[in-house]
C-alpha angles and dihedrals in degrees: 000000000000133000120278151170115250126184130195107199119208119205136174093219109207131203093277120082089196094061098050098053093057088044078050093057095038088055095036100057081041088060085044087051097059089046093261103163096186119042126194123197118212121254110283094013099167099034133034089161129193087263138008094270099054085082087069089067095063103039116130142217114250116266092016147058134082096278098058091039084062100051092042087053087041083059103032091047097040096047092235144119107250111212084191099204103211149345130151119257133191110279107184086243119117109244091000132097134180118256091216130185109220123199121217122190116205086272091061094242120140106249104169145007133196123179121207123268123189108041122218115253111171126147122181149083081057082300122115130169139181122178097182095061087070095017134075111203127231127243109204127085105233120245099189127174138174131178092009091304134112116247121199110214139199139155117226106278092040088072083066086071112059090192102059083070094039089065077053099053119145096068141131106191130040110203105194116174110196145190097193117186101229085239097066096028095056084051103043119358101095088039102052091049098050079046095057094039090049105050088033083043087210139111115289109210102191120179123179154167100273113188142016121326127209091245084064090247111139120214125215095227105188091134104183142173115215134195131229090261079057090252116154103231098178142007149166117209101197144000137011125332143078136277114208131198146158119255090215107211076200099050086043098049097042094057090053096045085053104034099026093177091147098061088047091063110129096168 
């Protein structure tokens, strides 16, 4: 494994898929700008509707539609591999849709998918949620790769379950998009992800929804990338950008030699 640039991009996706993709393409050359090889795109990019059903309007079929024309052009334009956090795709189920992350290499081919397993379910604080009322879950356990190297996936809720990353293990990068609530995020964000780079000792790319949504949602933001110590190298509290850091082969390596829990590993 080499040295390379990686960048977690933050949006505060509107109503308006339009919009968001041109906000996407804005956020994803300025990635390319500062080096950034490998690009993620935050939970519901294109997306964050009114209510929880406005999302079924827009699911595509998959291998076509404008959503995923515009990540494979963000990819293919911008020379770098899109780990497109999530749109919604077609499922087979009536009023439910898949919330897919989709995979571009700089050619703008699709070289990967994972849909989301473990749907979010939270009421309190007069919030309630539940994924699986507009969502299908998936049922297979992602094998990504990218540049000759293995890549660990989940989507937001899915940090919440260690052993989802363990079945991916080896790996060397974790790519999580994410739509936090500021009410889970505040509590256990920052604490979920230093946990999953810590026991996968491995970097930790998260890219989220970062501000107030028309809906009146609020998202927690916070988007981070973390190294394999559980350092947080680089992060963005709130609103749109990009946050831009190395994946170090040495640092990498080094935290494995002196701490080899990996290889310790009896379960």
């Amino acid at each position: 494994m080499r040295t390379f640039k990686v960048a977690a991009v933050q949006m505060v996706s509107t109503t308006r898929p339009q919009e968001n993709i041109e906000t996407m393409h804005r956020l994803v050359r300025q990635a390319a700008e500062q080096g950034a090889q490998w690009v993620l795109l935050p939970e519901y990019w294109p997306v964050m509707g009114e209510k929880d059903t406005d999302k079924l309007a827009f699911a595509e079929t998959l291998g076509k539609g404008v959503l995923q024309t515009a990540m494979s052009e963000a990819a293919r334009e911008n020379g770098v591999v899109l780990f497109g956090g999530t749109v919604p795709l077609q499922s087979g189920e009536e009023g439910k849709v898949l919330n897919t992350m989709l995979v571009y290499g700089r050619d703008g081919a699709q070289i990967g998918l994972y849909d989301k397993i473990h749907l979010f379910g939270y009421s309190g604080l007069s919030e309630r949620y539940a994924e699986a009322d507009t969502i299908a879950a998936g049922k297979t356990v992602p094998k990504l790769a990218a540049d000759g190297m293995n890549v660990a996936a989940g989507i937001c809720y899915d940090v919440r379950f260690p052993e989802l990353f363990r079945a991916q293990q080896p790996f060397e990068v974790l790519m999580l998009p994410a739509a936090f609530t500021y009410t889970t995020g505040k509590a256990h964000w920052t604490l979920l992800l230093r946990a999953r780079a810590v026991e996968n000792q491995c970097y930790v790319v998260a890219s989220a929804q970062g501000g107030l949504h028309e809906s009146g949602r609020k998202t927690f933001g916070h988007s981070m990338i973390i190294d394999p110590w559980g350092d947080i190298v680089a992060e963005l509290p709130e609103g749109e950008g990009v946050v831009v850091a190395d994946v170090d082969s040495v640092r990498l390596n080094s935290v494995r030699t002196r701490l080899p829990a990996l290889a310790h590993r009896c379960l």
